[in-house]
Coordinates of C-alpha atoms and ligand atoms in Angstrom, one line a residue:
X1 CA 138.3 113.3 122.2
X2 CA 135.7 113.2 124.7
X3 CA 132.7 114.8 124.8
X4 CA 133.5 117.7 127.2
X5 CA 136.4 119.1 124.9
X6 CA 133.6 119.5 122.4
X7 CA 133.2 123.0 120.8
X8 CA 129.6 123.8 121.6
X9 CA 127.2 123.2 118.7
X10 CA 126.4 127.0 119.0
X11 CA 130.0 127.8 118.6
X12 CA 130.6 125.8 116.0
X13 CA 128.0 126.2 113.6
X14 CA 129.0 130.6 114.2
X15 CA 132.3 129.6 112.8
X16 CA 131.5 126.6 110.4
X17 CA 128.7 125.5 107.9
X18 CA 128.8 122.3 107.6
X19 CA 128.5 119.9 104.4
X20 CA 126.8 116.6 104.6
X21 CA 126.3 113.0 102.5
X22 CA 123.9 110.2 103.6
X23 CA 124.3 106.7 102.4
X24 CA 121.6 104.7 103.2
X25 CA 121.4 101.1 102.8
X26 CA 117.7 99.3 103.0
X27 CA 117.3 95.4 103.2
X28 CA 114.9 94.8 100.8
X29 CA 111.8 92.2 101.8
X30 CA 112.2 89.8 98.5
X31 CA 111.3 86.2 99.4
X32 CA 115.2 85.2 97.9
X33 CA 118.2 86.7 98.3
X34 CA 119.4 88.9 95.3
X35 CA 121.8 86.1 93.0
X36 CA 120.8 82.7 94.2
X37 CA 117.4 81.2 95.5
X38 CA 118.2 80.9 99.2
X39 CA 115.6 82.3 101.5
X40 CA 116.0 85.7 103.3
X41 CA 114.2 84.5 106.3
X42 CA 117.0 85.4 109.1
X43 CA 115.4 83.5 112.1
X44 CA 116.8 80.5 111.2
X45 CA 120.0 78.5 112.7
X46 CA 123.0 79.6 111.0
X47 CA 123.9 79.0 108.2
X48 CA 121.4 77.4 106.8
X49 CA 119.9 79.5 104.3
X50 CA 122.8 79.5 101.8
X51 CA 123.8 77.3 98.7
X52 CA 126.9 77.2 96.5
X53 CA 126.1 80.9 94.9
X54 CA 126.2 82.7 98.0
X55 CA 128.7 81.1 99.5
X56 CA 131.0 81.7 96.7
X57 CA 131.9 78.2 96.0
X58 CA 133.6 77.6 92.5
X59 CA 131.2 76.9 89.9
X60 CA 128.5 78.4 91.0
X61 CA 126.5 80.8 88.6
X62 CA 124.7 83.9 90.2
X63 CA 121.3 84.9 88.6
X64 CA 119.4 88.3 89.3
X65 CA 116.7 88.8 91.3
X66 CA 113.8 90.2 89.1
X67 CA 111.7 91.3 92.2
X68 CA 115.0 93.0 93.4
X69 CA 115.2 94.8 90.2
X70 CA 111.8 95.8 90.5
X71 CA 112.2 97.2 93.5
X72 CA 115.4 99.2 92.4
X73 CA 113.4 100.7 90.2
X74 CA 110.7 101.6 92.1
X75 CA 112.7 103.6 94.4
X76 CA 114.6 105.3 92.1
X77 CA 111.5 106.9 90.4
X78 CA 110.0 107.4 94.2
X79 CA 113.2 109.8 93.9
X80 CA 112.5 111.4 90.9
X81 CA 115.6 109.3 89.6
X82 CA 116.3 109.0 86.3
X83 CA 116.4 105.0 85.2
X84 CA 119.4 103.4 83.1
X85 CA 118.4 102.5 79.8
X86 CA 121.5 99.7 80.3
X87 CA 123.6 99.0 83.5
X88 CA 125.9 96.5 85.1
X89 CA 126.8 95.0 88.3
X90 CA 130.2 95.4 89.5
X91 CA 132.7 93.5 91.6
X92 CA 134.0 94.9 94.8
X93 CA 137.0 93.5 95.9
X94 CA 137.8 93.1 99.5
X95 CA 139.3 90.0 101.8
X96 CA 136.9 89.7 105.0
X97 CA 135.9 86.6 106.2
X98 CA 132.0 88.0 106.1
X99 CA 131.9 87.9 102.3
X100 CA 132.9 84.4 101.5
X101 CA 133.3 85.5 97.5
X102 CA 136.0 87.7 98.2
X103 CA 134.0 90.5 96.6
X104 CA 130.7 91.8 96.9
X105 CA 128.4 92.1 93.8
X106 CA 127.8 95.5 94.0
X107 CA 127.1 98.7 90.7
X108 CA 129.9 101.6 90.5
X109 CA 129.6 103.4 87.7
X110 CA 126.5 102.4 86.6
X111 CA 123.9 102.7 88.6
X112 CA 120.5 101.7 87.8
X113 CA 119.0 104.8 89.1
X114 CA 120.7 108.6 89.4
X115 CA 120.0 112.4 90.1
X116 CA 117.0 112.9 91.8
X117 CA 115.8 114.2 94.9
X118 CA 113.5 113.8 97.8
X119 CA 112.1 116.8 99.3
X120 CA 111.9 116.7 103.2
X121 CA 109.8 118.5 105.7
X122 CA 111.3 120.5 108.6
X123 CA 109.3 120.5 112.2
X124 CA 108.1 124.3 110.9
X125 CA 106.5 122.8 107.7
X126 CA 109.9 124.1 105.7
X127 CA 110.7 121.7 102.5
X128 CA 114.4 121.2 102.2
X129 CA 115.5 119.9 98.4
X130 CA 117.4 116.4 99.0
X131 CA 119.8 115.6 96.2
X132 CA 120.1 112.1 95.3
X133 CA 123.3 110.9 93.5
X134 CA 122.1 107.3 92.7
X135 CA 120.7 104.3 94.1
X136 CA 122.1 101.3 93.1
X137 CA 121.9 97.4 93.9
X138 CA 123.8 95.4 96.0
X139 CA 124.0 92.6 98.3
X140 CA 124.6 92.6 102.3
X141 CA 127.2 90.3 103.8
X142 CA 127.1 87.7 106.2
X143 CA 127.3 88.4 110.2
X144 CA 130.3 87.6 112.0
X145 CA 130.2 87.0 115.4
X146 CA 133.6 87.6 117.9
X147 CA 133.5 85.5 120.8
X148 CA 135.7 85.4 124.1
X149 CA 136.4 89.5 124.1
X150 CA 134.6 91.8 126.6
X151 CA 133.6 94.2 123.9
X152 CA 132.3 91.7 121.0
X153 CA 134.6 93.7 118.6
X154 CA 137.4 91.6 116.7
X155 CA 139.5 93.0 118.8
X156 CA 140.5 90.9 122.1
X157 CA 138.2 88.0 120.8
X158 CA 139.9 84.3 121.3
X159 CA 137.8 83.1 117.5
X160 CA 134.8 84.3 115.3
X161 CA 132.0 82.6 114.0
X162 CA 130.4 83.3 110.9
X163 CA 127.0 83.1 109.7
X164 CA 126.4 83.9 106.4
X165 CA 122.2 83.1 105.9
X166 CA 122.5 87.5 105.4
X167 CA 125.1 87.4 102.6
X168 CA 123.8 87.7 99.4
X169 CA 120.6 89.6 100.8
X170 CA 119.3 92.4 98.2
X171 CA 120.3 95.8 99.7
X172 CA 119.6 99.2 97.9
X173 CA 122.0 102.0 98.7
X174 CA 120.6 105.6 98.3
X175 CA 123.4 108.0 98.0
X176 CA 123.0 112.1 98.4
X177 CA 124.8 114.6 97.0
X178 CA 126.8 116.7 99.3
X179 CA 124.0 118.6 101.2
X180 CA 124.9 122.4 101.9
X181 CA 123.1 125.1 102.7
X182 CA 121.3 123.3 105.9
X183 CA 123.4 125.2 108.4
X184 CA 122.6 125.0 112.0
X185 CA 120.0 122.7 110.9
X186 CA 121.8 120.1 109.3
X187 CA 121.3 117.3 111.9
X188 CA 117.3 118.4 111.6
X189 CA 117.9 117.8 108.0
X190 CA 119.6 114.4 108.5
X191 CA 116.9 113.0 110.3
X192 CA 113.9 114.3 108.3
X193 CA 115.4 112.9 105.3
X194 CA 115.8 109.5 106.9
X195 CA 112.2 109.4 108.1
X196 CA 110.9 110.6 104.6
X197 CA 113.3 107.7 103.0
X198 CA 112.0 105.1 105.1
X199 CA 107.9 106.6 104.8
X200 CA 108.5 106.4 101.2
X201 CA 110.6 103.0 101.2
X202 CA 107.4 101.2 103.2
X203 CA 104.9 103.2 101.1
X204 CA 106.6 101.6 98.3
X205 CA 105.9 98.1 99.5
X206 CA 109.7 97.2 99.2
X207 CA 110.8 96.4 102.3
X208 CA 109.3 96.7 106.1
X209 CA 112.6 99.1 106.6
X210 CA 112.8 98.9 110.1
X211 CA 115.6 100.4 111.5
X212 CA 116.5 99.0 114.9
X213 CA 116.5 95.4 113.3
X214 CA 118.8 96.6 110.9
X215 CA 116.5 96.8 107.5
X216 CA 117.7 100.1 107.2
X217 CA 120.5 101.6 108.5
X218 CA 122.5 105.3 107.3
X219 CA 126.1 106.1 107.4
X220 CA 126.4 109.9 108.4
X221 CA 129.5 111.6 106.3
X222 CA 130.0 114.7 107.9
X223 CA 132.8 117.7 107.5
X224 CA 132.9 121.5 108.3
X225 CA 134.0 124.5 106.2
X226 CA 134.7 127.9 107.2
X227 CA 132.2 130.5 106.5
X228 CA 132.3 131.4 102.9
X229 CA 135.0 129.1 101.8
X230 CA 133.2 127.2 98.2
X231 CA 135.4 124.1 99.2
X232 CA 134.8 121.0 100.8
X233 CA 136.8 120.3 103.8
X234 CA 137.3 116.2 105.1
X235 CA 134.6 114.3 105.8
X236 CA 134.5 111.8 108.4
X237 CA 131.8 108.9 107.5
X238 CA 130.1 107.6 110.9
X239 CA 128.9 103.9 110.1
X240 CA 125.7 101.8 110.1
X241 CA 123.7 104.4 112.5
X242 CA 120.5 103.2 113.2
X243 CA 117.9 105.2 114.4
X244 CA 116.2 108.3 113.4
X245 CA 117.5 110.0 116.6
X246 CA 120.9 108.7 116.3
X247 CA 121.4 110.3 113.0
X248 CA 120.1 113.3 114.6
X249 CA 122.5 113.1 117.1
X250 CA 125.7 111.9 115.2
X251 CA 125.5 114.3 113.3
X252 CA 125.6 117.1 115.6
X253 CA 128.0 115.4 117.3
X254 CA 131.0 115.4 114.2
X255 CA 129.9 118.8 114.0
X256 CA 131.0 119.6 117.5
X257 CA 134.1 117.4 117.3
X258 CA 134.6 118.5 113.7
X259 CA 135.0 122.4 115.2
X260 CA 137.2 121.6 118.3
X261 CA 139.9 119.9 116.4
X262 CA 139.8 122.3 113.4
X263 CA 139.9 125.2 116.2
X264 CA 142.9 123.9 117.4
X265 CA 144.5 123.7 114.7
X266 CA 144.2 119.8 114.0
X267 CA 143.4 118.5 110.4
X268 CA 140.2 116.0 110.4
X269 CA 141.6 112.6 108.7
X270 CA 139.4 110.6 106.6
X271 CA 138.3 107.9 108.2
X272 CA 135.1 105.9 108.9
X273 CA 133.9 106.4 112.7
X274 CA 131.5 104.4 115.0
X275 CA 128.6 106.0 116.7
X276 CA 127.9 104.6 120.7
X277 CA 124.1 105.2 121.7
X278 CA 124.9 105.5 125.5
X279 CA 126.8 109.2 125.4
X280 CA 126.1 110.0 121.6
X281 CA 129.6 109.9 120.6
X282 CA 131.6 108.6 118.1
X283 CA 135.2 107.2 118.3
X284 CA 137.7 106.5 115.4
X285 CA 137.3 103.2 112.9
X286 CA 139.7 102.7 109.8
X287 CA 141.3 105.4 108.2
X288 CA 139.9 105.8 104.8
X289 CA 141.4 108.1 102.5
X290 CA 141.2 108.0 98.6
X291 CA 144.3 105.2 98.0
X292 CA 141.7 102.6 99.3
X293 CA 141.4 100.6 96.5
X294 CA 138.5 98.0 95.7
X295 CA 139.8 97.6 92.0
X296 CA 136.4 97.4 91.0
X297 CA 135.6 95.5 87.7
X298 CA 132.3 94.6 85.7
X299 CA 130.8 91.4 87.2
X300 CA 131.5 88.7 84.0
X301 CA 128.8 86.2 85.3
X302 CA 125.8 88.3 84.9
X303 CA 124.3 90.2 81.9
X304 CA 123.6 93.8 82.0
X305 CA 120.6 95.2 83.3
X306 CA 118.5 96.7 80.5
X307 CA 115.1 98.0 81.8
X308 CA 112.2 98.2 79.1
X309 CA 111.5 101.7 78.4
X310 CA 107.7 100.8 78.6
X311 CA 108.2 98.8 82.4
X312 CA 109.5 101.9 83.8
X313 CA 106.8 103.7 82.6
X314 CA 104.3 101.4 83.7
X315 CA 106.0 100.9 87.2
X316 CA 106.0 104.9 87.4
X317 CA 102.0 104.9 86.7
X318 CA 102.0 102.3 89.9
X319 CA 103.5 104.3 92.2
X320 CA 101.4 105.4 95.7
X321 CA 100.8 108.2 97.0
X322 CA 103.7 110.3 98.4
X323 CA 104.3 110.2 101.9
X324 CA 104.3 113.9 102.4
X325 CA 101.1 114.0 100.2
X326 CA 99.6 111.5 101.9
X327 CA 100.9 113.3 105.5
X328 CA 99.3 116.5 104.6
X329 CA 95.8 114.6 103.2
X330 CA 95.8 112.7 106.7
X331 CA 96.6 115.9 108.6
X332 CA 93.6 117.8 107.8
X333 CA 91.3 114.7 108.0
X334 CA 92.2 114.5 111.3
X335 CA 92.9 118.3 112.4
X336 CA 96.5 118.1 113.6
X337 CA 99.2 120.4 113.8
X338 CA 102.2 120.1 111.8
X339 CA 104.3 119.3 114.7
X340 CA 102.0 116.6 115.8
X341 CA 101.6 115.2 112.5
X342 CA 106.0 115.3 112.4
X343 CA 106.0 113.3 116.2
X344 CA 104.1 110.8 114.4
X345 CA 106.1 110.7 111.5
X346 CA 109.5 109.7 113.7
X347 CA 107.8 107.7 116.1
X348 CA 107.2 105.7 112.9
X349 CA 103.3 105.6 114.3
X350 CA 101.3 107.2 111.0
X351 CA 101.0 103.8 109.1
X352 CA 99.5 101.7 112.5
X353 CA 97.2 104.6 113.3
X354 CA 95.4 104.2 109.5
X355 CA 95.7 100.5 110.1
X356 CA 93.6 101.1 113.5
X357 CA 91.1 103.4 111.5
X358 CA 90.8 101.1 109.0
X359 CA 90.0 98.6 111.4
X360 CA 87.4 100.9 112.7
X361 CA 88.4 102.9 115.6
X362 CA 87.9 106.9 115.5
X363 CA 90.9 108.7 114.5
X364 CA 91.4 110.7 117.7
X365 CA 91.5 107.1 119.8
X366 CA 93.9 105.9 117.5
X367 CA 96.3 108.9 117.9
X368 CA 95.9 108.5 121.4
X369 CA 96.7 105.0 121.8
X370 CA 99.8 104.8 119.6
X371 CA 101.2 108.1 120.7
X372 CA 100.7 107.4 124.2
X373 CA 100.5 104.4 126.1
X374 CA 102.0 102.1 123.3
X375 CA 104.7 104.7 122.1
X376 CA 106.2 104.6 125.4
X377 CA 106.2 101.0 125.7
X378 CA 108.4 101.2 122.6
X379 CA 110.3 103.7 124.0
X380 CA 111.3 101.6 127.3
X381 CA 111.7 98.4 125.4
X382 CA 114.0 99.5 122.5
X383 CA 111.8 98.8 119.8
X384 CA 109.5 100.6 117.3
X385 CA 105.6 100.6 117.1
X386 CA 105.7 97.9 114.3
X387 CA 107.4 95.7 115.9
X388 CA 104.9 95.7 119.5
X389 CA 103.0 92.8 119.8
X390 CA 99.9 94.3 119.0
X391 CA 97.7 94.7 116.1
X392 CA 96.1 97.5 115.0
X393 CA 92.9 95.8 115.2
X394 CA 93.5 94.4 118.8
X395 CA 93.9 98.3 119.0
X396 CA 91.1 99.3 116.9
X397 CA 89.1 96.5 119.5
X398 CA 90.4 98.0 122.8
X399 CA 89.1 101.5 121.4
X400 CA 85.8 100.0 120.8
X401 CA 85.3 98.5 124.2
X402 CA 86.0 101.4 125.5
X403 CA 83.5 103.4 123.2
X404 CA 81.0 100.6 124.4
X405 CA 81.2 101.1 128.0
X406 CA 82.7 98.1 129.0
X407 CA 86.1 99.5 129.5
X408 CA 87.6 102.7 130.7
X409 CA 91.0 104.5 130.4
X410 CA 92.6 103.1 133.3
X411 CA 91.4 99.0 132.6
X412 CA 91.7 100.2 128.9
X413 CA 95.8 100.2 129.3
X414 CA 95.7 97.2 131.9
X415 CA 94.3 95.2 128.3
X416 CA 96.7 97.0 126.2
X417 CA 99.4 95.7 128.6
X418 CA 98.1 92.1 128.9
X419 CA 98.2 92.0 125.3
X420 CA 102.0 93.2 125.0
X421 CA 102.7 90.7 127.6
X422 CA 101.4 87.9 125.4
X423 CA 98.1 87.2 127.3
X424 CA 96.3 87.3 124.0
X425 CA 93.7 89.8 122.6
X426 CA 92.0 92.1 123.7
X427 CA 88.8 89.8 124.7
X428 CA 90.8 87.4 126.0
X429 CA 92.9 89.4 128.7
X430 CA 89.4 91.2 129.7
X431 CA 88.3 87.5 130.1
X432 CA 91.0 86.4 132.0
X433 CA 91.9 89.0 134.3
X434 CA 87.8 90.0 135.2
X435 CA 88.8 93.6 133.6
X436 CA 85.2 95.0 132.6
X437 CA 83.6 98.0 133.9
X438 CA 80.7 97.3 136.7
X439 CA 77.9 98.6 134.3
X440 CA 75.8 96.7 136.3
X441 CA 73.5 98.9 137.9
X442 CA 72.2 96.5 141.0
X443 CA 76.3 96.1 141.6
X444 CA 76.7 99.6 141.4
X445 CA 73.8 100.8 143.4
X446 CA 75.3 98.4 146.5
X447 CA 78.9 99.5 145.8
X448 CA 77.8 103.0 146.6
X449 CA 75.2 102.5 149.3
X450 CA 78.4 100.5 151.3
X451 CA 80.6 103.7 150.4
X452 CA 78.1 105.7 152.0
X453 CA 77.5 103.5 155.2
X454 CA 81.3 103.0 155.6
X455 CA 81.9 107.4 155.2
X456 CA 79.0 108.8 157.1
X457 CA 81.2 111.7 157.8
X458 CA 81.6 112.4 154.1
X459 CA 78.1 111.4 153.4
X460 CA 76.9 114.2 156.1
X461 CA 79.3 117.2 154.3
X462 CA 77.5 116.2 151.0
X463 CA 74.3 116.1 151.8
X464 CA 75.0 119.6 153.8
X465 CA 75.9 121.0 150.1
X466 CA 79.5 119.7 150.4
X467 CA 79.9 118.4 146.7
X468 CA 83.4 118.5 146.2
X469 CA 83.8 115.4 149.4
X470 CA 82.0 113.6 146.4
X471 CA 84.7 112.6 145.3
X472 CA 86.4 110.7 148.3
X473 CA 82.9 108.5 147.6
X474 CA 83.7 107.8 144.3
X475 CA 87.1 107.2 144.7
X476 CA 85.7 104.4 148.0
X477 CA 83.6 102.9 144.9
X478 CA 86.2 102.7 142.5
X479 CA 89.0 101.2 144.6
X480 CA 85.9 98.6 145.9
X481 CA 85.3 97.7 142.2
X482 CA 89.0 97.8 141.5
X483 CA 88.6 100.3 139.2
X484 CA 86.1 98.7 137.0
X485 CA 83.4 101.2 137.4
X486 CA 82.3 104.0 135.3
X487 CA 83.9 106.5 137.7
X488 CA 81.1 109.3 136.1
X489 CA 78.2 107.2 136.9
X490 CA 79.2 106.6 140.4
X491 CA 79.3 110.3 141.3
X492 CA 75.3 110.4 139.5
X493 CA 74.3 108.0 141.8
X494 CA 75.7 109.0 145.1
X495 CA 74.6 112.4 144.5
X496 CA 71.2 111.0 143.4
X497 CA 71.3 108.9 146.8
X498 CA 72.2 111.5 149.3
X499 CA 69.6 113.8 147.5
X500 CA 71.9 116.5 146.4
X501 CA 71.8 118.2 142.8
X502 CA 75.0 119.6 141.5
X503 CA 74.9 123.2 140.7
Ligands
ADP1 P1 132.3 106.2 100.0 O1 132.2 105.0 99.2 O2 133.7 106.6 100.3 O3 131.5 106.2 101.2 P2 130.4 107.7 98.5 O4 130.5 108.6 97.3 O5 129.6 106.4 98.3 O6 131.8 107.4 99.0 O7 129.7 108.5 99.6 C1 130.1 109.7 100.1 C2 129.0 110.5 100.6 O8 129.5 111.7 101.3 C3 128.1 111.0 99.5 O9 126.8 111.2 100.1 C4 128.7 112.4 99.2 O10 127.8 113.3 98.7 C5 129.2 112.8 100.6 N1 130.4 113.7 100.5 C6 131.4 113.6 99.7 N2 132.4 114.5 100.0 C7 132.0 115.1 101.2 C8 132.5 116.1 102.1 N3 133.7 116.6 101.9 N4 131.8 116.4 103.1 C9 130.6 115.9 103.4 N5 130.0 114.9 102.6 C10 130.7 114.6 101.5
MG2 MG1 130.4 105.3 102.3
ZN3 ZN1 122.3 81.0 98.2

């Protein structure tokens, strides 16, 4: 199907409410992988971050992470989860070359945390009621990587290679309960719940859970049912989405897909589905209906997980401040909107902008910084604000050079530039590209006075009462300096030279 025999989303949602289920699975940042002691540090060359344990060698004895377990439970209480006095890991079965065991140590039945909920915030301050099915533990697989095709699927590719330094890397998967009720709003719904998982997931301190380098990524299940009907129609699961916008948009894309082959009659199959970024589409993946079979059994080499009552209790009396508590506190501190303080929230820029306030720049600078000049650097280069090369505090600094004088707006994002590009901080690209305001009042006072002599015309309207042709002056001045003077002051003193008051 392609995306012009869509029903549209208006159409679709008059006719259909639609049912949803997110599985999200977050990478989390323990220093070893969950059942061995290899390192999770990724940048390394392949395959060399692994040991008999995780490459499923015979013999080898897994152990559990107690820092993953931690973490398990952390979330789930963050959930309002209740914890498993006793659970167990579980084998999945499967044949793929990326999990070299032939199954991945995963928990069915027995999660280690179940039934909660995470309440989300809509863009008009509306709290939808999230409800969590379990989290459980688990462990990601390695990377394969098909060589000699166009696409780099499996398919057409002359060999693969493996790299398995990922497998046996502690994931958590957080698992809803069929969301209803959401409506036309579901995709809204999707994507506010992802944003408040991940908020919550790095307020938690359990992993960095950045999306687009795959720390976190959601599978979108998706079906339709008619208008009153109690029962479930057939989901369609789209796979390892990984954005905050592309869960928006995947979403309302099954929906409209969903509708046009229901409306002609066609059944929706089961099946897992791949989302593609350029159009926002989705094509089909493996058909998946309920005779897939993973003959799941209790993992024999590892004891049950039994957390201490009193742990729990004392991990619950650690947890942080809720992100959405926390939003609101910041919102009035800083007298934003709502909708301001959700653009922040999915440009993933509320934890850098405390970072720069912390590191002493004014709130509103902050906010401006971060929302503007550096957000859409993110933007163009496909990457979140974390991940910039930039600190807070080289942000924090840039803020307070400009606050000092020394810098303006325009030289101001010339730094903020050289320090993306690598130049180093803030000081040192001011230093070496001669970026600093001509406060200077000698160099100033010349600057103007050969503005002047070169624009006698201009000079004459001005001094005639002309003000307004001041700023042809100042603009002479400013392109002299190359921008580096304080464009404000300039004006002053040519009106102060030519004898004119404003007024
Ligand atoms: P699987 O392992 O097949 O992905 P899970 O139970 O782990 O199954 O996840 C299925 C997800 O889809 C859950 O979030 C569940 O709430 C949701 N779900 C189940 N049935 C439907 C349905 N008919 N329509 C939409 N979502 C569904
Ligand atoms: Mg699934
Ligand atoms: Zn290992």
């Amino acid at each position: 199907m392609t995306v012009t025999d869509l029903v549209s989303y208006e159409d679709a949602l008059a006719s259909y409410d639609p049912v949803m289920g997110l599985e999200v699975h977050v990478e989390l940042g323990t220093k070893t992988k969950m059942f061995c002691g290899c390192s999770t540090e990724l940048k390394q060359d392949a395959n060399s971050q692994t040991c008999p344990t995780c490459l499923g060698l015979p013999g080898s004895l897994p152990v559990v992470n107690a820092i993953g377990v931690e973490s398990a439970v952390k979330i789930g209480l963050a959930l309002n989860c209740e914890i498993a006095e006793w659970c167990r890991f579980a084998r999945k079965n499967y044949f793929y070359p990326d999990m070299p065991k032939n199954f991945q140590t995963s928990q069915y039945d027995e999660p280690i945390a179940f039934n909660g909920y995470l309440d989300v915030q809509l863009e008009d301050g509306e709290i939808f009621r999230v409800q969590i099915e379990r989290a459980h533990m688990e462990e990601d697989t390695g990377k394969s990587l098909h060589v000699g095709g166009a696409t780099g699927r499996i398919h057409g590719a002359s060999h693969s290679l493996l790299d398995y330094n990922r497998a046996g890397i502690p994931l958590i998967e957080i698992v809803t309960k069929p969301i209803e009720g959401a409506g036309t709003r579901a995709p809204e719904v999707a994507k506010a719940y992802v944003a408040e998982l991940r908020e919550l997931i790095k307020a938690l301190g359990v992993s960095e859970a950045r999306m687009e380098q795959g720390q976190m990524r959601c599978d979108v299940n998706l079906s339709l049912r008619p208008h009153g009907r109690e029962e479930f129609g057939t989901r369609s699961e789209t796979k390892n989405v990984n954005s905050l916008r592309s869960v928006e948009r995947a979403a309302r894309f099954e929906i409209q897909r969903h509708a046009a082959v229901l409306n002609s009659g066609g059944t929706i199959v089961q099946e897992t589905r791949h989302f593609h970024e350029e159009d926002g589409s989705t094509t089909a993946g493996r058909i998946k209906d309920n005779a897939e079979d993973y003959r799941y059994f209790p993992e024999p080499d590892l004891v049950p997980v039994a957390p201490a009552r009193e742990w729990v209790e004392e991990l619950r009396k650690g947890l942080p401040e809720l992100p959405r508590v926390r939003r609101n506190r910041l919102r009035e501190e800083w007298g934003v909107s709502e909708h301001d303080m959700q653009s922040m929230l999915n440009a993933g820029a509320i934890d850098p902008i405390v970072a720069t306030i912390e590191a002493g720049a004014d709130a509103a600078s902050a906010r401006k910084w971060w929302m503007g000049e550096l957000a859409r650097n993110a933007n163009e280069s496909g990457r979140d604000l974390a991940s910039l090369p930039i600190t807070p505090e080289q942000v924090a600094r840039v803020t307070a050079l400009v606050k000092e004088g020394s810098l303006n707006d325009k030289l101001a994002r010339q730094v903020i530039e050289g320090v993306l590009a690598g130049e180093g901080g803030p000081d040192d690209v001011v230093e070496k590209r001669g970026l600093k305001v001509v406060s200077d009042e000698g160099a100033l006072s010349t600057a103007v006075d050969e503005a002047i002599a070169a624009n006698a015309g201009i000079a004459d309207k001005i001094r005639s009462g002309k003000v307004a042709a001041a700023g042809a002056l100042v603009g002479a001045v400013m392109k002299a300096t190359r921008g580096q003077a304080d464009a404000a002051r300039v004006r002053e003193l040519i009106l102060e030279k030519l004898g004119v008051t404003e007024g």
